[in-house]
GROMACS .gro file of C-alpha atoms in nm:
model
  493
    1MET     CA    1   4.999  11.761  10.363
    2ASN     CA    2   5.272  11.979  10.528
    3ALA     CA    3   5.652  11.929  10.518
    4LEU     CA    4   5.665  11.756  10.881
    5ALA     CA    5   5.387  11.525  10.765
    6LYS     CA    6   5.564  11.412  10.471
    7VAL     CA    7   5.892  11.346  10.677
    8MET     CA    8   5.689  11.141  10.923
    9ARG     CA    9   5.568  10.920  10.632
   10TRP     CA   10   5.905  10.885  10.477
   11PRO     CA   11   5.921  10.512  10.396
   12VAL     CA   12   6.153  10.296  10.617
   13GLY     CA   13   6.411  10.094  10.405
   14GLU     CA   14   6.579   9.793  10.537
   15ALA     CA   15   6.895   9.984  10.606
   16ARG     CA   16   6.710  10.243  10.813
   17ALA     CA   17   6.526   9.994  11.013
   18ARG     CA   18   6.868   9.853  11.145
   19ARG     CA   19   6.958   9.963  11.506
   20LEU     CA   20   7.231  10.231  11.533
   21ALA     CA   21   7.475  10.030  11.720
   22LEU     CA   22   7.792   9.922  11.533
   23TRP     CA   23   7.798   9.569  11.699
   24THR     CA   24   7.581   9.367  11.948
   25ALA     CA   25   7.747   9.099  12.172
   26ALA     CA   26   7.563   8.848  11.986
   27GLU     CA   27   7.702   8.963  11.651
   28ILE     CA   28   8.044   8.966  11.784
   29ALA     CA   29   8.016   8.645  11.921
   30GLU     CA   30   7.900   8.489  11.594
   31ALA     CA   31   8.161   8.654  11.386
   32THR     CA   32   8.431   8.547  11.607
   33GLY     CA   33   8.327   8.203  11.726
   34GLY     CA   34   8.366   8.365  12.092
   35THR     CA   35   8.144   8.352  12.383
   36ALA     CA   36   7.956   8.670  12.511
   37SER     CA   37   7.946   8.744  12.888
   38GLY     CA   38   7.614   8.904  12.833
   39ASP     CA   39   7.406   9.134  12.633
   40PHE     CA   40   7.564   9.478  12.518
   41GLU     CA   41   7.611   9.703  12.227
   42VAL     CA   42   7.917   9.894  12.111
   43SER     CA   43   7.957  10.188  11.914
   44GLY     CA   44   8.312  10.182  11.809
   45VAL     CA   45   8.620   9.946  11.803
   46GLU     CA   46   8.963  10.042  11.935
   47MET     CA   47   9.293   9.873  11.989
   48ASP     CA   48   9.479  10.143  12.198
   49SER     CA   49   9.342  10.189  12.533
   50ARG     CA   50   9.468  10.538  12.523
   51ASP     CA   51   9.213  10.620  12.246
   52VAL     CA   52   8.907  10.456  12.398
   53ARG     CA   53   8.600  10.649  12.381
   54SER     CA   54   8.286  10.581  12.554
   55GLY     CA   55   8.090  10.296  12.404
   56ASP     CA   56   8.393  10.138  12.221
   57LEU     CA   57   8.482   9.766  12.206
   58PHE     CA   58   8.854   9.739  12.328
   59VAL     CA   59   9.038   9.462  12.150
   60ALA     CA   60   9.314   9.334  12.363
   61LEU     CA   61   9.561   9.256  12.102
   62LYS     CA   62   9.896   9.035  12.158
   63GLY     CA   63  10.214   9.115  11.998
   64GLU     CA   64  10.574   8.995  12.034
   65ALA     CA   65  10.647   9.262  12.311
   66MET     CA   66  10.312   9.379  12.417
   67ASP     CA   67   9.987   9.220  12.562
   68GLY     CA   68   9.670   9.436  12.540
   69HIS     CA   69   9.509   9.247  12.830
   70ARG     CA   70   9.727   9.453  13.053
   71PHE     CA   71   9.515   9.757  12.950
   72VAL     CA   72   9.193   9.631  12.980
   73ASP     CA   73   9.109   9.799  13.312
   74GLY     CA   74   9.233  10.110  13.178
   75ALA     CA   75   8.997  10.076  12.863
   76PHE     CA   76   8.711  10.028  13.085
   77ALA     CA   77   8.804  10.323  13.304
   78ARG     CA   78   8.805  10.539  12.987
   79GLY     CA   79   8.434  10.427  12.891
   80ALA     CA   80   8.461  10.098  12.705
   81ALA     CA   81   8.136   9.916  12.664
   82ALA     CA   82   8.309   9.578  12.630
   83ALA     CA   83   8.644   9.394  12.555
   84LEU     CA   84   8.747   9.142  12.312
   85VAL     CA   85   8.965   8.919  12.523
   86ASP     CA   86   9.140   8.552  12.525
   87ARG     CA   87   9.084   8.523  12.910
   88PRO     CA   88   8.786   8.606  13.143
   89VAL     CA   89   8.800   8.973  13.267
   90ASP     CA   90   8.582   9.188  13.492
   91GLY     CA   91   8.350   9.359  13.270
   92PRO     CA   92   8.130   9.278  12.959
   93HIS     CA   93   8.339   9.090  12.721
   94VAL     CA   94   8.363   8.828  12.437
   95LEU     CA   95   8.593   8.549  12.516
   96VAL     CA   96   8.788   8.416  12.209
   97ALA     CA   97   9.081   8.172  12.155
   98ASP     CA   98   9.296   8.442  11.975
   99THR     CA   99   9.225   8.822  11.970
  100ASN     CA  100   9.428   8.887  11.668
  101LYS     CA  101   9.239   8.632  11.476
  102ALA     CA  102   8.914   8.745  11.621
  103LEU     CA  103   8.969   9.095  11.493
  104GLU     CA  104   9.030   8.965  11.138
  105ALA     CA  105   8.706   8.776  11.165
  106LEU     CA  106   8.514   9.073  11.279
  107ALA     CA  107   8.648   9.254  10.989
  108ALA     CA  108   8.550   8.980  10.747
  109ALA     CA  109   8.181   8.983  10.907
  110ALA     CA  110   8.176   9.380  10.857
  111ARG     CA  111   8.268   9.345  10.493
  112LYS     CA  112   8.032   9.063  10.435
  113ARG     CA  113   7.738   9.247  10.572
  114THR     CA  114   7.788   9.587  10.407
  115VAL     CA  115   7.637   9.702  10.057
  116ALA     CA  116   7.886   9.990  10.041
  117LYS     CA  117   8.087  10.060   9.732
  118ILE     CA  118   8.459   9.971   9.859
  119VAL     CA  119   8.769  10.155   9.739
  120GLY     CA  120   9.119  10.030   9.813
  121VAL     CA  121   9.415  10.261   9.789
  122THR     CA  122   9.770  10.196   9.779
  123GLY     CA  123  10.095  10.347   9.610
  124SER     CA  124  10.450  10.456   9.694
  125VAL     CA  125  10.350  10.819   9.754
  126GLY     CA  126  10.054  11.005   9.844
  127LYS     CA  127   9.826  10.728   9.950
  128THR     CA  128   9.706  10.870  10.263
  129GLY     CA  129   9.636  11.216  10.103
  130VAL     CA  130   9.459  11.066   9.815
  131LYS     CA  131   9.250  10.829  10.044
  132GLU     CA  132   9.148  11.149  10.235
  133ALA     CA  133   9.050  11.313   9.920
  134ILE     CA  134   8.843  11.037   9.797
  135PHE     CA  135   8.669  10.990  10.121
  136ALA     CA  136   8.592  11.380  10.141
  137ALA     CA  137   8.469  11.354   9.784
  138LEU     CA  138   8.241  11.039   9.839
  139GLU     CA  139   8.115  11.183  10.161
  140ARG     CA  140   7.979  11.472   9.978
  141SER     CA  141   7.841  11.230   9.711
  142ARG     CA  142   7.637  10.999   9.936
  143PRO     CA  143   7.302  10.919   9.782
  144GLY     CA  144   7.116  10.916  10.087
  145GLN     CA  145   7.090  11.193  10.356
  146GLY     CA  146   7.141  11.044  10.694
  147GLU     CA  147   6.826  10.904  10.866
  148LEU     CA  148   6.578  10.994  10.590
  149GLY     CA  149   6.782  10.821  10.316
  150GLY     CA  150   6.899  10.523  10.526
  151SER     CA  151   7.253  10.606  10.440
  152ILE     CA  152   7.532  10.768  10.655
  153GLY     CA  153   7.781  10.843  10.374
  154ALA     CA  154   8.135  10.738  10.363
  155HIS     CA  155   8.374  10.539  10.614
  156ARG     CA  156   8.742  10.533  10.578
  157SER     CA  157   9.061  10.410  10.760
  158VAL     CA  158   9.189  10.661  10.988
  159ARG     CA  159   9.554  10.791  11.034
  160SER     CA  160   9.771  10.551  10.839
  161TYR     CA  161   9.594  10.247  10.954
  162ASN     CA  162   9.715  10.034  10.644
  163ASN     CA  163   9.880   9.729  10.771
  164HIS     CA  164   9.794   9.363  10.885
  165VAL     CA  165   9.639   9.520  11.213
  166GLY     CA  166   9.503   9.867  11.098
  167VAL     CA  167   9.306   9.721  10.785
  168PRO     CA  168   9.110   9.480  10.985
  169LEU     CA  169   9.052   9.728  11.258
  170SER     CA  170   8.929   9.989  10.997
  171LEU     CA  171   8.681   9.727  10.839
  172ALA     CA  172   8.567   9.632  11.189
  173ARG     CA  173   8.469  10.011  11.233
  174MET     CA  174   8.252  10.024  10.941
  175PRO     CA  175   7.892  10.108  11.005
  176VAL     CA  176   7.658   9.865  10.831
  177ARG     CA  177   7.464  10.148  10.668
  178SER     CA  178   7.782  10.299  10.491
  179SER     CA  179   7.736  10.395  10.146
  180PHE     CA  180   8.114  10.385  10.065
  181GLY     CA  181   8.420  10.245  10.244
  182VAL     CA  182   8.775  10.382  10.160
  183PHE     CA  183   9.062  10.176  10.287
  184GLU     CA  184   9.443  10.244  10.257
  185MET     CA  185   9.682   9.963  10.214
  186GLY     CA  186  10.066   9.961  10.290
  187MET     CA  187  10.344   9.728  10.250
  188ASN     CA  188  10.708   9.675  10.305
  189HIS     CA  189  10.760   9.342  10.129
  190ALA     CA  190  10.605   9.142   9.842
  191GLY     CA  191  10.277   8.963   9.930
  192GLU     CA  192  10.157   9.195  10.194
  193ILE     CA  193   9.923   9.388   9.966
  194ALA     CA  194   9.775   9.043   9.852
  195GLY     CA  195   9.665   8.958  10.206
  196LEU     CA  196   9.525   9.300  10.276
  197THR     CA  197   9.309   9.332   9.946
  198ALA     CA  198   9.176   8.988  10.004
  199GLN     CA  199   9.021   9.122  10.319
  200VAL     CA  200   8.907   9.473  10.170
  201ARG     CA  201   8.767   9.315   9.850
  202PRO     CA  202   8.756   9.657   9.679
  203HIS     CA  203   8.512   9.732   9.389
  204VAL     CA  204   8.766  10.010   9.289
  205ALA     CA  205   9.155   9.937   9.347
  206VAL     CA  206   9.356  10.258   9.320
  207ILE     CA  207   9.740  10.282   9.279
  208THR     CA  208   9.869  10.649   9.334
  209THR     CA  209  10.222  10.623   9.207
  210ILE     CA  210  10.519  10.410   9.187
  211ALA     CA  211  10.833  10.522   9.346
  212PRO     CA  212  11.148  10.379   9.518
  213ALA     CA  213  10.984  10.341   9.863
  214HIS     CA  214  11.081  10.028  10.033
  215ILE     CA  215  11.326   9.956   9.768
  216GLU     CA  216  11.572   9.826  10.031
  217ASN     CA  217  11.330   9.524  10.073
  218LEU     CA  218  11.216   9.491   9.705
  219GLY     CA  219  11.519   9.553   9.501
  220SER     CA  220  11.382   9.763   9.200
  221GLU     CA  221  11.092   9.977   9.098
  222GLU     CA  222  10.954   9.697   8.872
  223ALA     CA  223  10.938   9.472   9.184
  224ILE     CA  224  10.759   9.755   9.377
  225ALA     CA  225  10.505   9.802   9.100
  226ASP     CA  226  10.445   9.418   9.103
  227ALA     CA  227  10.399   9.435   9.477
  228LYS     CA  228  10.145   9.730   9.455
  229ALA     CA  229   9.954   9.557   9.166
  230GLU     CA  230   9.870   9.284   9.403
  231ILE     CA  231   9.578   9.506   9.489
  232PHE     CA  232   9.399   9.411   9.176
  233GLY     CA  233   9.394   9.046   9.288
  234GLY     CA  234   9.125   9.132   9.552
  235LEU     CA  235   8.893   9.309   9.323
  236GLU     CA  236   8.524   9.213   9.305
  237PRO     CA  237   8.420   9.065   8.973
  238GLY     CA  238   8.353   9.371   8.731
  239GLY     CA  239   8.571   9.596   8.937
  240THR     CA  240   8.785   9.903   8.828
  241ALA     CA  241   9.163   9.953   8.853
  242VAL     CA  242   9.268  10.326   8.881
  243ILE     CA  243   9.620  10.369   8.783
  244PRO     CA  244   9.868  10.654   8.704
  245ALA     CA  245   9.901  10.712   8.315
  246ASP     CA  246  10.238  10.910   8.359
  247SER     CA  247  10.410  10.637   8.538
  248PRO     CA  248  10.687  10.464   8.352
  249HIS     CA  249  10.527  10.132   8.491
  250PHE     CA  250  10.177  10.215   8.338
  251GLU     CA  251  10.182   9.921   8.091
  252ARG     CA  252  10.286   9.679   8.383
  253LEU     CA  253  10.014   9.812   8.601
  254ARG     CA  254   9.768   9.803   8.331
  255ASP     CA  255   9.848   9.445   8.206
  256ALA     CA  256   9.835   9.319   8.584
  257ALA     CA  257   9.473   9.471   8.615
  258LEU     CA  258   9.360   9.343   8.275
  259ALA     CA  259   9.487   8.992   8.350
  260ILE     CA  260   9.238   8.964   8.634
  261GLY     CA  261   8.945   9.103   8.417
  262ALA     CA  262   8.948   9.456   8.576
  263LYS     CA  263   8.829   9.748   8.394
  264VAL     CA  264   9.116  10.018   8.359
  265VAL     CA  265   9.092  10.403   8.421
  266SER     CA  266   9.403  10.596   8.395
  267PHE     CA  267   9.474  10.943   8.524
  268GLY     CA  268   9.730  11.212   8.459
  269ARG     CA  269   9.893  11.434   8.182
  270ALA     CA  270   9.960  11.159   7.912
  271ASP     CA  271   9.748  11.181   7.596
  272HIS     CA  272   9.617  10.818   7.658
  273ALA     CA  273   9.480  10.915   8.012
  274ASP     CA  274   9.114  10.859   8.063
  275VAL     CA  275   9.110  11.142   8.316
  276ARG     CA  276   9.354  11.383   8.150
  277LEU     CA  277   9.460  11.715   8.273
  278LEU     CA  278   9.423  12.000   8.032
  279GLU     CA  279   9.518  12.293   8.249
  280ALA     CA  280   9.626  12.395   8.583
  281LEU     CA  281   9.626  12.754   8.682
  282PRO     CA  282   9.812  12.835   9.026
  283LEU     CA  283   9.583  13.045   9.246
  284ALA     CA  284   9.716  13.342   9.453
  285GLU     CA  285   9.561  13.185   9.785
  286GLY     CA  286   9.732  12.848   9.716
  287GLY     CA  287   9.622  12.545   9.519
  288ALA     CA  288   9.512  12.548   9.157
  289LEU     CA  289   9.222  12.568   8.917
  290VAL     CA  290   9.229  12.241   8.734
  291THR     CA  291   9.060  12.164   8.394
  292ALA     CA  292   9.057  11.788   8.295
  293ARG     CA  293   8.904  11.596   8.014
  294MET     CA  294   8.688  11.295   8.130
  295ASP     CA  295   8.435  11.112   7.920
  296GLY     CA  296   8.459  11.346   7.628
  297ALA     CA  297   8.371  11.643   7.837
  298SER     CA  298   8.570  11.912   8.026
  299LEU     CA  299   8.551  11.918   8.400
  300CYS     CA  300   8.681  12.225   8.592
  301TYR     CA  301   8.739  12.231   8.976
  302HIS     CA  302   8.935  12.408   9.237
  303VAL     CA  303   9.217  12.207   9.433
  304ALA     CA  304   9.290  12.373   9.784
  305GLU     CA  305   9.607  12.187   9.851
  306PRO     CA  306   9.897  12.337   9.717
  307GLY     CA  307  10.175  12.148   9.525
  308GLU     CA  308  10.215  12.009   9.171
  309HIS     CA  309  10.174  11.656   9.325
  310TRP     CA  310   9.815  11.771   9.450
  311ILE     CA  311   9.698  11.817   9.077
  312SER     CA  312   9.795  11.448   9.014
  313ASN     CA  313   9.619  11.352   9.343
  314SER     CA  314   9.303  11.549   9.257
  315LEU     CA  315   9.302  11.358   8.896
  316CYS     CA  316   9.319  11.018   9.078
  317ALA     CA  317   9.040  11.097   9.325
  318MET     CA  318   8.806  11.228   9.035
  319ALA     CA  319   8.873  10.908   8.840
  320THR     CA  320   8.796  10.699   9.158
  321VAL     CA  321   8.476  10.892   9.238
  322ARG     CA  322   8.368  10.832   8.879
  323ALA     CA  323   8.448  10.459   8.914
  324ALA     CA  324   8.266  10.441   9.239
  325GLY     CA  325   7.960  10.603   9.108
  326GLY     CA  326   7.989  10.908   9.318
  327ASP     CA  327   7.890  11.280   9.232
  328LEU     CA  328   8.184  11.464   9.030
  329GLY     CA  329   8.031  11.827   9.131
  330ALA     CA  330   8.027  11.724   9.499
  331ALA     CA  331   8.381  11.589   9.466
  332GLY     CA  332   8.498  11.924   9.318
  333LEU     CA  333   8.353  12.101   9.611
  334ALA     CA  334   8.523  11.863   9.846
  335LEU     CA  335   8.860  11.907   9.687
  336ALA     CA  336   8.811  12.294   9.712
  337GLU     CA  337   8.757  12.275  10.094
  338MET     CA  338   9.039  12.013  10.189
  339GLY     CA  339   9.284  12.137  10.450
  340GLY     CA  340   9.626  11.990  10.490
  341LEU     CA  341   9.683  11.689  10.722
  342LYS     CA  342   9.908  11.684  11.033
  343GLY     CA  343  10.247  11.553  10.914
  344ARG     CA  344  10.119  11.549  10.552
  345GLY     CA  345  10.106  11.916  10.423
  346ALA     CA  346   9.945  12.104  10.711
  347ARG     CA  347  10.036  12.467  10.699
  348ARG     CA  348  10.083  12.640  11.019
  349ARG     CA  349  10.159  13.004  11.119
  350ILE     CA  350  10.430  13.017  11.373
  351ALA     CA  351  10.567  13.314  11.572
  352ALA     CA  352  10.898  13.474  11.421
  353VAL     CA  353  11.095  13.801  11.470
  354GLY     CA  354  10.892  14.083  11.328
  355GLY     CA  355  10.580  13.882  11.251
  356HIS     CA  356  10.497  13.523  11.138
  357ALA     CA  357  10.647  13.240  10.945
  358LEU     CA  358  10.484  12.976  10.750
  359LEU     CA  359  10.565  12.599  10.858
  360ILE     CA  360  10.484  12.336  10.612
  361ASP     CA  361  10.450  11.997  10.817
  362GLU     CA  362  10.541  11.710  10.617
  363SER     CA  363  10.708  11.541  10.902
  364TYR     CA  364  10.525  11.190  10.876
  365ASN     CA  365  10.690  11.025  10.581
  366ALA     CA  366  10.952  11.079  10.304
  367ASN     CA  367  11.096  10.900  10.005
  368PRO     CA  368  11.283  11.038   9.705
  369ALA     CA  369  10.973  11.120   9.489
  370SER     CA  370  10.780  11.296   9.783
  371MET     CA  371  11.104  11.477   9.861
  372ARG     CA  372  11.125  11.629   9.526
  373ALA     CA  373  10.765  11.713   9.503
  374THR     CA  374  10.755  11.899   9.834
  375LEU     CA  375  11.089  12.105   9.762
  376SER     CA  376  10.917  12.192   9.453
  377GLN     CA  377  10.608  12.318   9.649
  378LEU     CA  378  10.850  12.507   9.881
  379GLY     CA  379  11.016  12.686   9.589
  380GLN     CA  380  10.662  12.792   9.466
  381THR     CA  381  10.579  12.933   9.798
  382PRO     CA  382  10.597  13.309   9.825
  383ALA     CA  383  10.855  13.384  10.113
  384THR     CA  384  11.119  13.628  10.236
  385ARG     CA  385  11.340  13.329  10.291
  386ARG     CA  386  11.279  12.959  10.232
  387ILE     CA  387  11.426  12.709  10.479
  388ALA     CA  388  11.407  12.337  10.451
  389VAL     CA  389  11.436  12.092  10.746
  390LEU     CA  390  11.511  11.747  10.579
  391GLY     CA  391  11.506  11.417  10.774
  392ALA     CA  392  11.668  11.104  10.644
  393MET     CA  393  11.468  10.877  10.412
  394LYS     CA  394  11.442  10.533  10.538
  395GLU     CA  395  11.421  10.171  10.388
  396LEU     CA  396  11.633  10.269  10.094
  397GLY     CA  397  11.923  10.032  10.149
  398ASP     CA  398  12.211  10.024   9.933
  399PHE     CA  399  12.037  10.300   9.711
  400GLY     CA  400  12.016  10.532  10.009
  401PRO     CA  401  12.342  10.735   9.958
  402GLY     CA  402  12.264  10.817   9.600
  403PHE     CA  403  11.907  10.910   9.665
  404HIS     CA  404  12.013  11.148   9.955
  405ALA     CA  405  12.291  11.304   9.752
  406GLN     CA  406  12.056  11.382   9.441
  407LEU     CA  407  11.832  11.580   9.666
  408VAL     CA  408  12.091  11.885   9.622
  409GLU     CA  409  11.926  11.939   9.272
  410PRO     CA  410  11.573  12.013   9.395
  411LEU     CA  411  11.694  12.175   9.717
  412LEU     CA  412  11.895  12.440   9.513
  413ALA     CA  413  11.608  12.461   9.263
  414ALA     CA  414  11.358  12.550   9.532
  415GLN     CA  415  11.576  12.861   9.594
  416ALA     CA  416  11.626  12.758   9.957
  417ASP     CA  417  11.827  12.995  10.182
  418PHE     CA  418  11.918  12.744  10.458
  419ALA     CA  419  11.883  12.366  10.521
  420VAL     CA  420  11.881  12.153  10.849
  421LEU     CA  421  11.973  11.801  10.754
  422VAL     CA  422  11.896  11.547  11.012
  423GLY     CA  423  12.017  11.211  11.054
  424PRO     CA  424  12.349  11.014  10.944
  425GLU     CA  425  12.191  10.925  10.617
  426MET     CA  426  12.196  11.308  10.537
  427GLU     CA  427  12.593  11.333  10.566
  428VAL     CA  428  12.619  11.265  10.183
  429LEU     CA  429  12.392  11.560  10.114
  430ALA     CA  430  12.588  11.778  10.343
  431ARG     CA  431  12.902  11.703  10.154
  432GLU     CA  432  12.722  11.785   9.828
  433LEU     CA  433  12.617  12.127   9.961
  434GLY     CA  434  12.972  12.191  10.113
  435LYS     CA  435  13.100  12.219   9.758
  436GLN     CA  436  13.023  12.596   9.763
  437SER     CA  437  12.662  12.515   9.642
  438VAL     CA  438  12.448  12.809   9.530
  439ASN     CA  439  12.072  12.837   9.469
  440THR     CA  440  11.904  12.932   9.140
  441LEU     CA  441  11.936  13.311   9.247
  442GLY     CA  442  12.310  13.266   9.265
  443ASN     CA  443  12.311  13.281   9.653
  444PRO     CA  444  12.500  13.055   9.888
  445LEU     CA  445  12.296  12.802  10.048
  446GLY     CA  446  12.376  12.762  10.418
  447TYR     CA  447  12.323  12.432  10.600
  448ALA     CA  448  12.365  12.254  10.935
  449HIS     CA  449  12.398  11.870  10.961
  450CYS     CA  450  12.232  11.755  11.286
  451ALA     CA  451  12.224  11.408  11.443
  452ASP     CA  452  11.853  11.427  11.565
  453ALA     CA  453  11.537  11.629  11.600
  454GLY     CA  454  11.665  11.797  11.923
  455GLU     CA  455  11.984  11.917  11.748
  456ALA     CA  456  11.757  12.030  11.464
  457ILE     CA  457  11.544  12.251  11.685
  458SER     CA  458  11.861  12.417  11.833
  459ALA     CA  459  11.990  12.478  11.472
  460LEU     CA  460  11.684  12.630  11.365
  461GLU     CA  461  11.664  12.853  11.671
  462GLU     CA  462  12.014  12.961  11.620
  463PHE     CA  463  11.936  13.045  11.255
  464GLY     CA  464  11.648  13.245  11.386
  465LEU     CA  465  11.313  13.274  11.187
  466ILE     CA  466  11.179  13.605  11.076
  467GLY     CA  467  10.844  13.722  10.946
  468GLY     CA  468  10.781  13.600  10.605
  469ASP     CA  469  11.001  13.304  10.626
  470ALA     CA  470  10.871  12.948  10.493
  471VAL     CA  471  10.983  12.628  10.658
  472LEU     CA  472  10.937  12.312  10.509
  473VAL     CA  473  10.974  12.012  10.752
  474LYS     CA  474  11.010  11.673  10.570
  475GLY     CA  475  11.159  11.333  10.686
  476SER     CA  476  11.074  10.974  10.750
  477ASN     CA  477  10.869  10.941  11.064
  478SER     CA  478  11.127  10.746  11.261
  479VAL     CA  479  11.343  11.067  11.239
  480GLY     CA  480  11.095  11.239  11.481
  481LEU     CA  481  11.067  11.575  11.310
  482SER     CA  482  10.705  11.598  11.454
  483ARG     CA  483  10.879  11.706  11.757
  484LEU     CA  484  11.044  11.979  11.574
  485VAL     CA  485  10.704  12.090  11.430
  486ASP     CA  486  10.525  12.074  11.778
  487HIS     CA  487  10.817  12.304  11.930
  488PHE     CA  488  10.776  12.577  11.696
  489VAL     CA  489  10.382  12.553  11.663
  490ALA     CA  490  10.355  12.572  12.053
  491ARG     CA  491  10.523  12.927  12.026
  492GLU     CA  492  10.240  13.037  11.789
  493GLY     CA  493  10.168  13.408  11.874
   0.00000   0.00000   0.00000
């Protein structure tokens, strides 16, 4: 029998026999308790009419200031196959009483029907990057091979869809034949993770780290740790908690996981870590060659992403892949191939006088821990000059002035030559730098304090970039430093 004949006789399993559509009209109606206008199938689910692609189900969500029903016609014009609505519309649709609750019901149906191994990820720092690393590793680890194996690999939440709308949307998008699902969960207040993890119901619950993000609302790092530990409450029976061994809150997290009967797997440099770093050798092209101890054996792999924090991220990803039953060898290959995410470490070559400069785009988010980590990364980056564009860190409340002032130390340790400080919260750091600060090479550190991203662009233009410069752009998303990134990337030559 030749190879083609063997393929044609491949056994058809239950998963493979299912149709390829994401949802049918009947399935949506059954899940939501709604009424379908007719028969149809959809290949995706979208809540933003601007992002609708051909075949999508457009969910017309209603908020305090916006009603998605205003954009139903636009969604159909962009190729939507149907809409989920609370009033009749022209075009295929499912009519429900409440579209927000209907989306949650569709998410619950998606979670109920899947046989995928589910991973939930939260943490103060690095959850999106770790989520992407886990996804890439599990995508490589999928047990089947597309059509022949009945599996289509891994699914994950895109962007930072990690809140009360993003999580159910991400679940509703999960194909029935997924082998793995990876979902990010974020929070601003206590109790929010509990609601999200009840929807996700992970087999593996991951906490990346605990840091003073959202401390304005929670008051202390201990309270933040407790809020993040809510993720364990949604674990499926026999589930695994993956936690940072190096955290000062390790015992608090471990005890919370054990209290609900979870198996605990820790990662880090500590001697008690289950996935323990043995050595990390920096590589000339960036990244590191990592050797870790796991299950009594050594594991060696290459991490493409630069920065000390990515060594820890990789240990977390490896611990999670092991807990989820993925392939560690395939995971190592995935980590070696990862590229930086827009706003979260992407590296771009931009035009500069006499050549090109390197722009490190960390413009999406910032808190004290991630600021220190990325400034350390800047200090390790070979460059003619190092420039830091730092936006304000939000949601720090009364702790804000102290945390902003403390950035002077990592900024000087990074051997920065110039700093652009953006936002009124950065005034305290500007005052610290004004005290005749010098970097670790003994050179004065010049700086400019700007009100917004527009002024920051002008300040950086006035300073002038030359070939060989390295520019770190880091700040909370609301500061708008992505505008500065887009401005200089557009000049790429």
